[in-house]
Coordinates of C-alpha atoms in Angstrom, one line a residue:
X1016 CA 0.0 0.0 0.0
X1017 CA 2.7 2.5 1.0
X1018 CA 4.8 1.6 -2.1
X1019 CA 1.7 2.2 -4.4
X1020 CA 1.1 5.6 -2.8
X1021 CA 4.8 6.5 -3.2
X1022 CA 4.7 5.4 -6.8
X1023 CA 1.6 7.5 -7.5
X1024 CA 3.1 10.5 -5.8
X1025 CA 6.2 10.3 -8.0
X1026 CA 4.0 10.0 -11.1
X1027 CA 1.7 12.8 -10.0
X1028 CA 4.6 15.2 -9.0
X1029 CA 7.0 14.4 -11.8
X1030 CA 7.4 18.0 -12.7
X1031 CA 8.3 18.9 -9.1
X1032 CA 10.7 16.0 -9.0
X1033 CA 12.3 17.0 -12.3
X1034 CA 14.9 19.4 -10.9
X1035 CA 15.7 16.9 -8.2
X1036 CA 16.1 14.1 -10.7
X1037 CA 18.3 16.1 -13.0
X1038 CA 20.5 17.1 -10.1
X1039 CA 20.9 13.5 -9.0
X1040 CA 21.5 12.2 -12.5
X1041 CA 24.1 14.8 -13.3
X1042 CA 25.8 14.3 -10.0
X1043 CA 26.0 10.5 -10.5
X1044 CA 27.2 10.9 -14.1
X1045 CA 30.0 13.3 -13.0
X1046 CA 31.0 11.1 -10.2
X1047 CA 31.2 8.0 -12.5
X1048 CA 33.1 9.9 -15.2
X1049 CA 35.9 11.1 -12.9
X1050 CA 36.0 7.7 -11.2
X1051 CA 36.8 6.0 -14.4
X1052 CA 39.8 8.0 -15.5
X1053 CA 42.1 5.0 -15.3
X1054 CA 40.2 3.3 -18.1
X1055 CA 40.1 6.6 -20.1
X1056 CA 43.9 6.9 -19.9
X1057 CA 44.4 3.4 -21.1
X1058 CA 43.1 4.6 -24.5
X1059 CA 45.8 7.2 -24.8
X1060 CA 49.3 7.0 -26.2
X1061 CA 50.8 9.4 -23.7
X1062 CA 54.1 7.8 -22.7
X1063 CA 55.5 4.7 -21.0
X1064 CA 54.4 6.4 -17.8
X1065 CA 50.8 6.0 -18.7
X1066 CA 50.3 3.2 -16.2
X1067 CA 51.9 5.2 -13.4
X1068 CA 49.8 8.2 -14.4
X1069 CA 46.7 6.2 -14.4
X1070 CA 47.2 4.6 -11.0
X1071 CA 48.4 7.9 -9.4
X1072 CA 45.5 9.9 -10.8
X1073 CA 43.0 7.2 -9.8
X1074 CA 44.4 7.3 -6.2
X1075 CA 44.1 11.1 -6.1
X1076 CA 40.6 11.0 -7.5
X1077 CA 39.5 8.6 -4.8
X1078 CA 40.9 11.0 -2.2
X1079 CA 39.1 14.0 -3.7
X1080 CA 35.9 11.9 -4.1
X1081 CA 35.5 12.0 -0.3
X1082 CA 35.2 15.8 -0.5
X1083 CA 32.9 15.5 -3.6
X1084 CA 30.6 13.1 -1.8
X1085 CA 30.2 15.5 1.1
X1086 CA 29.4 18.4 -1.4
X1087 CA 26.9 16.2 -3.2
X1088 CA 25.3 15.2 0.0
X1089 CA 24.6 18.8 1.0
X1090 CA 23.5 19.6 -2.5
X1091 CA 21.0 16.7 -2.7
X1092 CA 19.9 17.4 0.8
X1093 CA 19.1 21.0 -0.2
X1094 CA 17.2 19.8 -3.2
X1095 CA 15.3 17.3 -1.1
X1096 CA 14.3 20.0 1.5
X1097 CA 13.0 22.1 -1.4
X1098 CA 10.6 19.2 -2.3
X1099 CA 9.6 18.6 1.3
X1100 CA 8.6 22.3 1.7
X1101 CA 6.4 22.2 -1.3
X1102 CA 4.4 19.2 0.0
X1103 CA 3.1 20.8 3.3
X1104 CA -0.5 20.6 2.2
X1105 CA -0.2 17.0 1.1
X1106 CA 1.3 16.1 4.5
X1107 CA -1.4 18.0 6.3
X1108 CA -4.0 16.0 4.3
X1109 CA -2.4 12.7 5.4
X1110 CA -2.5 13.9 9.1
X1111 CA -6.1 14.9 8.9
X1112 CA -7.0 11.5 7.4
X1113 CA -5.3 9.9 10.4
X1114 CA -2.3 8.4 8.7
X1115 CA 0.4 7.5 11.2
X1116 CA 3.7 9.5 10.9
X1117 CA 5.6 6.2 10.7
X1118 CA 3.6 5.4 7.5
X1119 CA 4.2 8.8 6.1
X1120 CA 7.9 8.4 6.8
X1121 CA 7.9 5.0 4.9
X1122 CA 6.1 6.6 1.9
X1123 CA 8.8 9.3 1.8
X1124 CA 11.6 6.8 2.1
X1125 CA 10.1 4.8 -0.8
X1126 CA 9.8 7.9 -2.9
X1127 CA 13.4 8.7 -2.2
X1128 CA 14.3 5.1 -3.1
X1129 CA 12.4 5.2 -6.4
X1130 CA 13.9 8.5 -7.5
X1131 CA 17.3 7.3 -6.2
X1132 CA 17.2 4.1 -8.3
X1133 CA 16.0 5.9 -11.4
X1134 CA 18.7 8.6 -11.1
X1135 CA 21.4 6.1 -10.4
X1136 CA 20.5 4.0 -13.5
X1137 CA 20.1 7.1 -15.7
X1138 CA 23.2 8.8 -14.2
X1139 CA 25.4 5.8 -14.8
X1140 CA 24.2 5.5 -18.4
X1141 CA 24.9 9.2 -19.0
X1142 CA 28.2 8.8 -17.2
X1143 CA 29.2 5.9 -19.5
X1144 CA 28.3 8.0 -22.5
X1145 CA 30.2 11.0 -21.1
X1146 CA 33.3 8.9 -20.3
X1147 CA 33.6 8.1 -24.0
X1148 CA 33.6 11.8 -24.8
X1149 CA 35.9 12.8 -22.0
X1150 CA 38.5 10.2 -23.2
X1151 CA 38.6 12.1 -26.5
X1152 CA 38.8 15.4 -24.6
X1153 CA 41.7 14.1 -22.6
X1154 CA 43.5 13.1 -25.8
X1155 CA 42.9 16.6 -27.1
X1156 CA 44.3 18.4 -24.1
X1157 CA 47.3 16.1 -23.9
X1158 CA 47.9 16.3 -27.7
X1159 CA 48.0 12.5 -27.8
X1160 CA 46.8 9.9 -30.2
X1161 CA 43.9 7.7 -29.0
X1162 CA 43.2 4.0 -29.7
X1163 CA 39.5 4.4 -29.3
X1164 CA 37.3 1.6 -28.0
X1165 CA 34.2 1.4 -25.8
X1166 CA 35.2 1.7 -22.1
X1167 CA 33.3 0.7 -19.0
X1168 CA 34.6 0.8 -15.4
X1169 CA 33.0 -1.8 -13.1
X1170 CA 34.9 -0.4 -10.2
X1171 CA 33.7 3.1 -10.8
X1172 CA 30.1 1.9 -11.1
X1173 CA 30.3 0.0 -7.8
X1174 CA 31.9 2.9 -6.1
X1175 CA 29.3 5.4 -7.4
X1176 CA 26.4 3.1 -6.4
X1177 CA 28.0 2.7 -2.9
X1178 CA 28.6 6.5 -2.3
X1179 CA 25.1 7.6 -3.5
X1180 CA 23.4 4.7 -1.7
X1181 CA 25.1 6.1 1.4
X1182 CA 23.9 9.6 0.6
X1183 CA 20.3 8.4 0.0
X1184 CA 20.5 6.5 3.3
X1185 CA 21.3 9.8 5.2
X1186 CA 18.7 11.7 3.2
X1187 CA 16.0 9.1 4.1
X1188 CA 17.0 9.3 7.8
X1189 CA 16.7 13.1 7.7
X1190 CA 13.3 12.8 6.0
X1191 CA 12.0 10.4 8.7
X1192 CA 13.2 12.9 11.4
X1193 CA 11.3 15.7 9.6
X1194 CA 8.1 13.7 9.4
X1195 CA 8.3 12.9 13.1
X1196 CA 8.5 16.6 13.9
X1197 CA 5.5 17.5 11.8
X1198 CA 2.7 19.5 13.5
X1199 CA -0.6 20.0 11.8
X1200 CA -1.1 23.6 12.9
X1201 CA 2.4 24.6 11.8
X1202 CA 1.9 23.0 8.4
X1203 CA -1.5 24.7 7.8
X1204 CA 0.0 28.1 8.7
X1205 CA 3.3 27.6 6.9
X1206 CA 2.1 29.4 3.8
X1207 CA 0.8 32.3 5.9
X1208 CA 3.8 33.0 8.0
X1209 CA 5.7 36.1 7.1
X1210 CA 9.5 36.2 7.4
X1211 CA 10.7 38.8 9.8
X1212 CA 12.8 41.4 8.0
X1213 CA 15.0 43.7 10.0
X1214 CA 14.7 47.3 9.0
X1215 CA 17.8 49.5 9.0
X1216 CA 18.4 53.1 8.2
X1217 CA 19.2 53.9 4.6
X1218 CA 22.3 55.9 5.7
X1219 CA 23.6 52.8 7.5
X1220 CA 23.0 50.8 4.3
X1221 CA 25.2 53.2 2.3
X1222 CA 27.9 53.1 5.0
X1223 CA 27.9 49.3 4.8
X1224 CA 28.3 49.6 1.1
X1225 CA 31.3 51.8 1.4
X1226 CA 32.9 49.4 4.0
X1227 CA 32.2 46.4 1.7
X1228 CA 33.8 48.1 -1.3
X1229 CA 36.8 49.1 0.9
X1230 CA 37.2 45.5 2.2
X1231 CA 36.9 44.2 -1.3
X1232 CA 39.6 46.5 -2.7
X1233 CA 41.8 45.6 0.3
X1234 CA 41.3 41.9 -0.6
X1235 CA 42.1 42.5 -4.3
X1236 CA 45.2 44.5 -3.5
X1237 CA 46.4 41.9 -1.0
X1238 CA 45.9 38.9 -3.3
X1239 CA 47.7 40.7 -6.2
X1240 CA 50.9 41.0 -4.2
X1241 CA 53.6 38.4 -5.1
X1242 CA 53.2 35.1 -3.3
X1243 CA 50.4 36.4 -1.0
X1244 CA 47.9 34.1 -2.7
X1245 CA 49.9 31.2 -1.3
X1246 CA 50.9 32.7 2.0
X1247 CA 47.6 34.3 3.0
X1248 CA 45.0 32.3 1.1
X1249 CA 42.6 31.5 4.0
X1250 CA 42.6 35.1 5.3
X1251 CA 42.2 36.5 1.8
X1252 CA 39.2 34.2 1.1
X1253 CA 37.7 35.1 4.5
X1254 CA 38.1 38.8 3.8
X1255 CA 36.7 38.6 0.3
X1256 CA 33.7 36.5 1.5
X1257 CA 33.0 39.1 4.3
X1258 CA 33.2 41.9 1.7
X1259 CA 30.8 40.1 -0.6
X1260 CA 28.4 39.4 2.2
X1261 CA 28.4 43.1 3.3
X1262 CA 28.0 44.1 -0.4
X1263 CA 24.9 42.1 -0.9
X1264 CA 23.6 43.1 2.5
X1265 CA 23.9 46.8 1.7
X1266 CA 22.4 46.3 -1.7
X1267 CA 19.4 44.6 -0.1
X1268 CA 18.7 47.5 2.1
X1269 CA 19.3 50.4 -0.3
X1270 CA 17.8 48.8 -3.4
X1271 CA 14.2 49.8 -2.8
X1272 CA 15.1 53.3 -1.7
X1273 CA 17.2 53.9 -4.8
X1274 CA 14.4 52.6 -7.0
X1275 CA 11.8 54.9 -5.5
X1276 CA 14.0 57.9 -6.5
X1277 CA 13.1 57.2 -10.2
X1278 CA 9.3 57.8 -9.9
X1279 CA 8.5 57.5 -13.6
X1280 CA 10.3 54.2 -13.9
X1281 CA 9.2 52.9 -10.5
X1282 CA 5.4 53.3 -11.2
X1283 CA 5.6 52.1 -14.8
X1284 CA 3.4 49.0 -15.4
X1285 CA 4.4 46.3 -13.0
X1286 CA 7.8 47.8 -12.0
X1287 CA 6.7 48.6 -8.5
X1288 CA 5.6 44.9 -7.9
X1289 CA 8.8 43.7 -9.7
X1290 CA 11.2 45.8 -7.6
X1291 CA 9.4 45.0 -4.4
X1292 CA 9.5 41.3 -5.1
X1293 CA 13.2 41.5 -6.0
X1294 CA 14.0 43.7 -3.0
X1295 CA 12.3 41.2 -0.7
X1296 CA 14.2 38.3 -2.3
X1297 CA 17.6 40.0 -1.9
X1298 CA 16.9 40.9 1.7
X1299 CA 16.1 37.3 2.6
X1300 CA 18.8 35.6 0.5
X1301 CA 21.9 37.8 0.7
X1302 CA 23.8 35.0 2.5
X1303 CA 22.8 32.6 -0.2
X1304 CA 23.9 35.0 -2.9
X1305 CA 27.2 35.3 -1.2
X1306 CA 27.6 31.6 -1.1
X1307 CA 26.8 31.3 -4.8
X1308 CA 29.2 34.1 -5.8
X1309 CA 32.1 32.6 -3.8
X1310 CA 31.5 29.1 -5.0
X1311 CA 31.3 30.3 -8.7
X1312 CA 34.6 32.1 -8.1
X1313 CA 36.3 28.9 -7.0
X1314 CA 34.7 27.0 -9.9
X1315 CA 35.8 29.5 -12.6
X1316 CA 39.3 30.0 -11.3
X1317 CA 39.9 26.3 -11.0
X1318 CA 38.7 25.5 -14.5
X1319 CA 40.6 28.4 -16.1
X1320 CA 43.8 27.7 -14.1
X1321 CA 43.6 24.0 -15.0
X1322 CA 43.3 24.6 -18.7
X1323 CA 46.1 27.3 -18.7
X1324 CA 48.5 25.2 -16.6
X1325 CA 48.0 22.3 -18.9
X1326 CA 48.8 24.5 -21.9
X1327 CA 51.8 26.0 -20.2
X1328 CA 53.3 22.7 -19.2
X1329 CA 52.8 21.4 -22.7
X1330 CA 54.6 24.4 -24.1
X1331 CA 57.6 23.9 -21.8
X1332 CA 58.2 20.3 -22.6
X1333 CA 60.7 20.8 -25.5
X1334 CA 62.3 23.7 -23.6
X1335 CA 63.0 21.6 -20.6
X1336 CA 64.3 18.6 -22.5
X1337 CA 67.0 19.9 -24.9
X1338 CA 69.0 16.7 -24.6
X1339 CA 68.0 13.1 -25.1
X1340 CA 69.8 12.0 -22.0
X1341 CA 71.4 13.7 -19.0
X1342 CA 73.5 11.5 -16.8
X1343 CA 75.1 12.7 -13.6
X1344 CA 77.9 10.5 -12.3
X1345 CA 80.5 10.4 -9.5
X1346 CA 83.2 9.0 -11.8
X1347 CA 84.0 10.7 -15.1
X1348 CA 85.4 7.5 -16.6
X1349 CA 82.1 5.5 -16.4
X1350 CA 80.7 6.7 -19.8
X1351 CA 83.9 7.3 -21.8
X1352 CA 84.2 3.8 -23.2
X1353 CA 80.4 3.6 -23.7
X1354 CA 80.4 6.8 -25.8
X1355 CA 83.3 5.7 -27.8
X1356 CA 81.6 2.4 -28.6
X1357 CA 78.4 4.1 -29.7
X1358 CA 79.7 7.1 -31.6
X1359 CA 77.7 6.1 -34.6
X1360 CA 74.5 6.7 -32.7
X1361 CA 75.4 9.9 -30.9
X1362 CA 75.1 13.3 -32.5
X1363 CA 76.2 15.4 -29.5
X1364 CA 78.3 14.5 -26.5
X1365 CA 78.7 17.4 -24.0
X1366 CA 80.4 17.0 -20.6
X1367 CA 81.2 19.3 -17.7
X1368 CA 81.9 19.1 -14.0
X1369 CA 80.4 21.0 -11.1
X1370 CA 81.1 20.9 -7.3
X1371 CA 79.0 21.0 -4.2
X1372 CA 79.5 24.0 -1.9
X1373 CA 77.3 23.2 1.1
X1374 CA 75.8 26.7 1.0
X1375 CA 72.2 27.4 1.9
X1376 CA 69.8 30.3 1.4
X1377 CA 71.0 31.8 4.7
X1378 CA 74.6 32.1 3.3
X1379 CA 73.5 34.2 0.4
X1380 CA 72.4 37.8 0.1
X1381 CA 70.0 37.5 -2.8
X1382 CA 67.6 39.9 -4.6
X1383 CA 64.2 40.3 -3.0
X1384 CA 61.8 37.6 -4.1
X1385 CA 64.4 34.9 -4.8
X1386 CA 64.5 32.0 -2.4
X1387 CA 67.2 29.3 -2.8
X1388 CA 65.4 26.0 -2.0
X1389 CA 67.8 23.4 -3.6
X1390 CA 71.5 22.6 -3.5
X1391 CA 74.1 25.3 -4.4
X1392 CA 76.9 24.3 -6.8
X1393 CA 79.8 26.0 -8.6
X1394 CA 81.2 25.3 -12.1
X1395 CA 83.9 26.7 -14.4
X1396 CA 83.1 29.5 -16.8
X1397 CA 84.7 27.6 -19.6
X1398 CA 82.3 24.6 -19.1
X1399 CA 79.4 27.0 -18.9
X1400 CA 80.5 28.7 -22.2
X1401 CA 80.6 25.2 -23.9
X1402 CA 77.0 24.7 -22.8
X1403 CA 76.2 28.1 -24.3
X1404 CA 77.9 27.2 -27.5
X1405 CA 75.6 24.2 -27.9
X1406 CA 72.6 26.6 -27.9
X1407 CA 74.4 29.0 -30.3
X1408 CA 74.8 31.6 -27.5
X1409 CA 77.9 33.9 -27.3
X1410 CA 80.6 33.2 -24.7
X1411 CA 80.6 35.3 -21.5
X1412 CA 83.5 36.8 -19.5
X1413 CA 83.7 37.6 -15.8
X1414 CA 85.6 40.1 -13.7
X1415 CA 87.6 38.8 -10.7
X1416 CA 85.5 37.9 -7.7
X1417 CA 82.3 38.0 -9.8
X1418 CA 79.9 35.1 -10.5
X1419 CA 77.0 34.3 -12.7
X1420 CA 73.7 32.7 -11.3
X1421 CA 71.9 30.0 -13.1
X1422 CA 69.6 27.0 -12.4
X1423 CA 68.8 23.6 -13.8
X1424 CA 65.2 24.3 -14.8
X1425 CA 64.0 26.5 -17.6
X1426 CA 60.8 27.1 -15.6
X1427 CA 62.9 28.5 -12.8
X1428 CA 64.9 30.5 -15.3
X1429 CA 61.6 32.1 -16.3
X1430 CA 60.9 32.6 -12.6
X1431 CA 64.3 34.3 -12.2
X1432 CA 64.6 36.4 -15.3
X1433 CA 61.1 37.4 -16.4
X1434 CA 59.7 39.1 -13.2
X1435 CA 62.9 40.7 -12.0
X1436 CA 65.0 41.3 -15.2
X1437 CA 68.2 40.5 -13.2
X1438 CA 69.1 38.6 -10.1
X1439 CA 71.9 40.0 -8.0
X1440 CA 73.5 39.4 -4.6
X1441 CA 76.6 38.3 -2.9
X1442 CA 78.1 35.2 -1.3
X1443 CA 81.4 34.0 0.2
X1444 CA 83.3 31.2 -1.3
X1445 CA 86.6 29.9 0.3
X1446 CA 86.8 33.1 2.3
X1447 CA 86.5 35.3 -0.8
X1448 CA 83.6 37.7 -1.3
X1449 CA 81.8 37.4 -4.6
X1450 CA 79.2 39.5 -6.2
X1451 CA 76.9 37.6 -8.6
X1452 CA 74.2 38.5 -11.1
X1453 CA 72.2 36.8 -13.9
X1454 CA 73.7 36.6 -17.4
X1455 CA 72.6 39.5 -19.5
X1456 CA 72.5 37.2 -22.5
X1457 CA 69.9 34.5 -23.0
X1458 CA 70.0 31.8 -20.3
X1459 CA 70.7 28.2 -21.2
X1460 CA 69.6 24.8 -19.8
X1461 CA 72.5 22.9 -18.2
X1462 CA 70.7 19.5 -18.3
X1463 CA 67.2 18.0 -18.7
X1464 CA 64.8 19.3 -16.0
X1465 CA 64.9 17.4 -12.8
X1466 CA 65.3 18.5 -9.2
X1467 CA 66.0 22.3 -9.2
X1468 CA 69.6 23.1 -8.3
X1469 CA 71.4 26.4 -8.3
X1470 CA 74.7 27.2 -10.0
X1471 CA 77.3 29.9 -9.5
X1472 CA 79.7 30.1 -12.4
X1473 CA 83.1 31.5 -11.6
X1474 CA 86.4 32.0 -13.5
X1475 CA 88.4 28.8 -14.1
X1476 CA 91.5 30.0 -12.1
X1477 CA 89.4 30.8 -9.1
X1478 CA 87.7 27.4 -9.1
X1479 CA 91.1 25.7 -9.5
X1480 CA 92.3 27.6 -6.4
X1481 CA 89.3 26.4 -4.4
X1482 CA 90.1 22.8 -5.4
X1483 CA 93.7 23.3 -4.3
X1484 CA 92.6 24.7 -1.0
X1485 CA 90.3 21.7 -0.5
X1486 CA 87.2 23.9 -0.2
X1487 CA 85.2 22.2 -2.9
X1488 CA 84.1 18.5 -2.6
X1489 CA 81.8 15.9 -4.1
X1490 CA 82.4 16.6 -7.8
X1491 CA 79.5 15.8 -10.2
X1492 CA 80.3 14.8 -13.7
X1493 CA 77.5 15.6 -16.2
X1494 CA 77.1 14.0 -19.6
X1495 CA 74.5 15.4 -22.0
X1496 CA 73.8 13.2 -25.0
X1497 CA 71.8 13.9 -28.2
X1498 CA 71.4 10.8 -30.3
X1499 CA 71.0 10.7 -34.1
X1500 CA 67.5 10.5 -35.5
X1501 CA 66.0 7.0 -35.5
X1502 CA 68.5 5.8 -32.8
X1503 CA 67.5 4.5 -29.4
X1504 CA 70.2 3.7 -26.9
X1505 CA 68.3 4.3 -23.7
X1506 CA 68.3 0.6 -22.7
X1507 CA 72.1 0.3 -23.3
X1508 CA 72.8 3.4 -21.2
X1509 CA 70.6 2.3 -18.3
X1510 CA 72.1 -1.2 -18.3
X1511 CA 75.6 0.3 -18.4
X1512 CA 75.2 2.8 -15.6
X1513 CA 73.3 0.4 -13.3
X1514 CA 76.5 -1.5 -12.9
X1515 CA 78.3 1.7 -11.8
X1516 CA 77.7 4.4 -9.3
X1517 CA 75.4 7.1 -10.7
X1518 CA 73.5 10.0 -9.2
X1519 CA 70.8 10.7 -11.7
X1520 CA 69.7 9.6 -15.1
X1521 CA 67.3 12.0 -16.9
X1522 CA 66.1 10.8 -20.2
X1523 CA 63.9 13.0 -22.4
X1524 CA 61.3 10.2 -22.5
X1525 CA 61.1 10.1 -18.7
X1526 CA 60.9 13.9 -18.3
X1527 CA 58.1 14.1 -20.9
X1528 CA 56.3 11.2 -19.1
X1529 CA 56.5 13.1 -15.8
X1530 CA 55.2 16.2 -17.4
X1531 CA 52.3 14.2 -19.0
X1532 CA 51.5 12.9 -15.5
X1533 CA 51.4 16.3 -14.1
X1534 CA 49.3 17.7 -16.9
X1535 CA 46.7 14.9 -16.5
X1536 CA 46.5 15.2 -12.7
X1537 CA 46.2 19.0 -12.8
X1538 CA 43.6 19.0 -15.6
X1539 CA 41.4 16.3 -14.2
X1540 CA 41.4 17.6 -10.6
X1541 CA 40.8 21.3 -11.5
X1542 CA 38.0 20.4 -14.0
X1543 CA 36.4 17.9 -11.6
X1544 CA 36.3 20.3 -8.6
X1545 CA 35.5 23.3 -10.9
X1546 CA 32.5 21.5 -12.5
X1547 CA 31.2 20.3 -9.1
X1548 CA 31.4 23.8 -7.6
X1549 CA 29.8 25.3 -10.7
X1550 CA 26.9 22.8 -10.8
X1551 CA 26.4 23.2 -7.0
X1552 CA 26.1 27.0 -7.4
X1553 CA 23.6 26.7 -10.3
X1554 CA 21.5 24.1 -8.6
X1555 CA 21.3 26.0 -5.3
X1556 CA 20.4 29.2 -7.1
X1557 CA 17.7 27.5 -9.3
X1558 CA 16.1 25.7 -6.3
X1559 CA 16.0 28.9 -4.3
X1560 CA 14.4 30.7 -7.2
X1561 CA 11.8 28.0 -7.6
X1562 CA 11.1 27.9 -3.9
X1563 CA 10.6 31.6 -3.8
X1564 CA 8.2 31.4 -6.8
X1565 CA 6.2 28.7 -4.9
X1566 CA 6.1 31.0 -1.8
X1567 CA 5.0 34.0 -3.9
X1568 CA 2.2 32.3 -5.9
X1569 CA -0.5 34.1 -3.9
X1570 CA 0.8 37.5 -4.9
X1571 CA 0.7 36.5 -8.6
X1572 CA -2.9 35.2 -8.0
X1573 CA -3.8 38.7 -6.8
X1574 CA -2.3 40.2 -10.0
X1575 CA -4.5 37.9 -12.1
X1576 CA -7.6 38.8 -10.1
X1577 CA -7.1 42.5 -10.7
X1578 CA -6.8 41.9 -14.5
X1579 CA -3.1 42.0 -15.1
X1580 CA -2.2 40.5 -18.5
X1581 CA -0.1 37.3 -18.7
X1582 CA 2.5 38.9 -20.8
X1583 CA 3.1 41.6 -18.1
X1584 CA 3.4 38.9 -15.5
X1585 CA 5.9 37.0 -17.6
X1586 CA 7.9 40.2 -18.1
X1587 CA 8.0 40.8 -14.3
X1588 CA 9.1 37.2 -13.7
X1589 CA 11.8 37.5 -16.4
X1590 CA 13.2 40.7 -15.0
X1591 CA 13.2 39.4 -11.4
X1592 CA 14.9 36.1 -12.4
X1593 CA 17.4 37.8 -14.7
X1594 CA 18.6 40.3 -12.0
X1595 CA 18.6 37.6 -9.3
X1596 CA 20.9 35.5 -11.5
X1597 CA 23.1 38.4 -12.7
X1598 CA 23.9 39.8 -9.2
X1599 CA 26.0 36.9 -7.9
X1600 CA 27.2 35.9 -11.4
X1601 CA 28.4 39.5 -12.1
X1602 CA 30.3 39.8 -8.8
X1603 CA 31.7 36.3 -9.3
X1604 CA 33.1 37.3 -12.7
X1605 CA 34.8 40.3 -11.2
X1606 CA 36.2 38.1 -8.4
X1607 CA 37.3 35.6 -11.0
X1608 CA 39.2 38.2 -13.1
X1609 CA 41.1 39.3 -10.0
X1610 CA 41.6 35.6 -8.9
X1611 CA 43.0 34.6 -12.3
X1612 CA 45.4 37.6 -12.3
X1613 CA 46.6 36.5 -8.8
X1614 CA 47.1 32.9 -10.0
X1615 CA 48.8 34.1 -13.1
X1616 CA 51.2 36.4 -11.1
X1617 CA 52.2 33.6 -8.8
X1618 CA 52.5 30.9 -11.5
X1619 CA 54.7 33.0 -13.6
X1620 CA 57.0 33.7 -10.7
X1621 CA 57.2 30.1 -9.5
X1622 CA 57.5 28.1 -12.7
X1623 CA 55.4 28.1 -15.9
X1624 CA 54.8 30.5 -18.8
X1625 CA 52.1 33.2 -18.8
X1626 CA 48.4 32.4 -19.0
X1627 CA 46.8 32.7 -22.4
X1628 CA 43.8 35.0 -22.8
X1629 CA 42.1 32.9 -25.6
X1630 CA 41.4 29.7 -23.5
X1631 CA 40.4 31.9 -20.6
X1632 CA 37.8 33.8 -22.7
X1633 CA 36.6 30.6 -24.3
X1634 CA 36.1 28.9 -20.9
X1635 CA 34.3 31.9 -19.4
X1636 CA 32.2 32.1 -22.6
X1637 CA 31.1 28.5 -22.3
X1638 CA 30.3 28.9 -18.6
X1639 CA 28.2 32.1 -19.3
X1640 CA 26.3 30.3 -22.1
X1641 CA 25.6 27.3 -19.8
X1642 CA 24.5 29.7 -17.0
X1643 CA 22.2 31.5 -19.5
X1644 CA 20.6 28.2 -20.4
X1645 CA 20.1 27.4 -16.8
X1646 CA 18.5 30.8 -16.2
X1647 CA 16.1 30.2 -19.0
X1648 CA 15.2 26.8 -17.6
X1649 CA 14.4 28.3 -14.2
X1650 CA 12.4 31.1 -15.8
X1651 CA 10.2 28.6 -17.7
X1652 CA 9.6 26.6 -14.5
X1653 CA 8.7 29.7 -12.5
X1654 CA 6.2 30.7 -15.2
X1655 CA 4.7 27.2 -14.9
X1656 CA 4.4 27.4 -11.1
X1657 CA 2.7 30.8 -11.4
X1658 CA 0.3 29.7 -14.1
X1659 CA -0.8 26.7 -12.1
X1660 CA -2.3 29.0 -9.4
X1661 CA -3.9 31.4 -11.8

């Protein structure tokens, strides 16, 4: 009996359940897609590191899925509460007819079960279809070939069913608790209760607006300082959120007063009703609008950052791997015989030596903004000039007691040269005071990118003196090899050096594989979190708009009773919904612009190339279009709700 009633309720209220069903279906599909990334990566010809990338990314996705499950729980709970509120009259009828609250709870649980099963099935089907598309998208962003075949992840399906079954279990428990607390009198009066709205002085509203703008400017200035996004992130977010809250709060309480200044516009057609409705909504939802604006900020910045970082890493692959192999050894004789035996396969053989100093960041006086985090080494100027000659760069000369500063990573070279133009400072080597600066000519890469190390290049005679004094120790012998086209000697090299003492072996293939892994992880995680935040913001805003329309239906009935035309009512609904959507979205776009500039500033200083404007604009354009479609969907549903009570 209870199941039959539950099934009839779902059939009868399918329009009301539609937004709930769509939310659940999309959440399930998104969860499945990002849970099946290991299968998607198996289709790609990324590198020999694909397996490591797949397993590493899958592990990270499982970690992040815990956060996503929590977000989806609150999102689904919010949608569920919206449906519960709309059914007060139905629950009152059940109570009047004498239905026990236990039976009502069972009916509600069965309804949740029916919708849950339907959304799980449809969500997994949509997710399987979407995973075919995202595998192609992954191949596109990684610039990789794809060996396409139909993919299906049984593990992802089981994990998705388990997580959402857990969510539905908690939702059902919450519904039972709500039913137990139902009171007939409160239910009957719920539609007549007015929300208490605190009245404040208009002057106070303007003062609050000024304070909000000042705090927002302070947050913007703070986050646009170098490294402050990393060092002060929690406080900056807190300050920006507070400023956003005060901004919406002040707008809520000065909106109506400002509108009444324009008498002609205020009293035109239904504008008075429209503005009063809108003012009332903003007054009661400024906290919700703050939440939506901040969540959309995170969503947009994450998506734009992920796409740009992927592009930047891809652009730096060739720059960071100028050699086919970079081998660092403790004995300079290890590779001599090997190179002689494989001369026919080797196009370039470049060797040099550097020495460990034992210096740390505290031993250096360095330009502001430079922080030495790795090992500090010295090398001869003649060796450095031979490296420069390989890149067709002119030789350099040094005055006595002067040094040049260089690093092993081209990304760090960008960090050193681009923001500051030159690096300068001083250090003491073997009791001698040295001034150092960056080369005025183009920098070069000493080896394939690996751990970041820092080099000071000094004159040959000065380094020989330090060796004679016993100041330098632990020599490192570097061999950079470029093989002829069509030749592959990696296996021979690795087998040869394994039988000897070696410090590091950096093949171009391995470095590219590591970069591919980084690109995949960054892209998937930023897109995953960004899409979850974006969908959450849109669903919350749409549900709140529909809930408000449901609460305001009596007011629209009065308009119909006094003879207001349907087209005028539609125009009023359209204006209210548009402004209600534009307020948080507009502020979120402003926040996003500043946020992207802050990320760009810090990323450029730390490692990668600058952000591109084109993918940023394309991403924001797609989001705005998607948001506009969502707005139109909500507008149509509000019109339907209003017409039902005409």
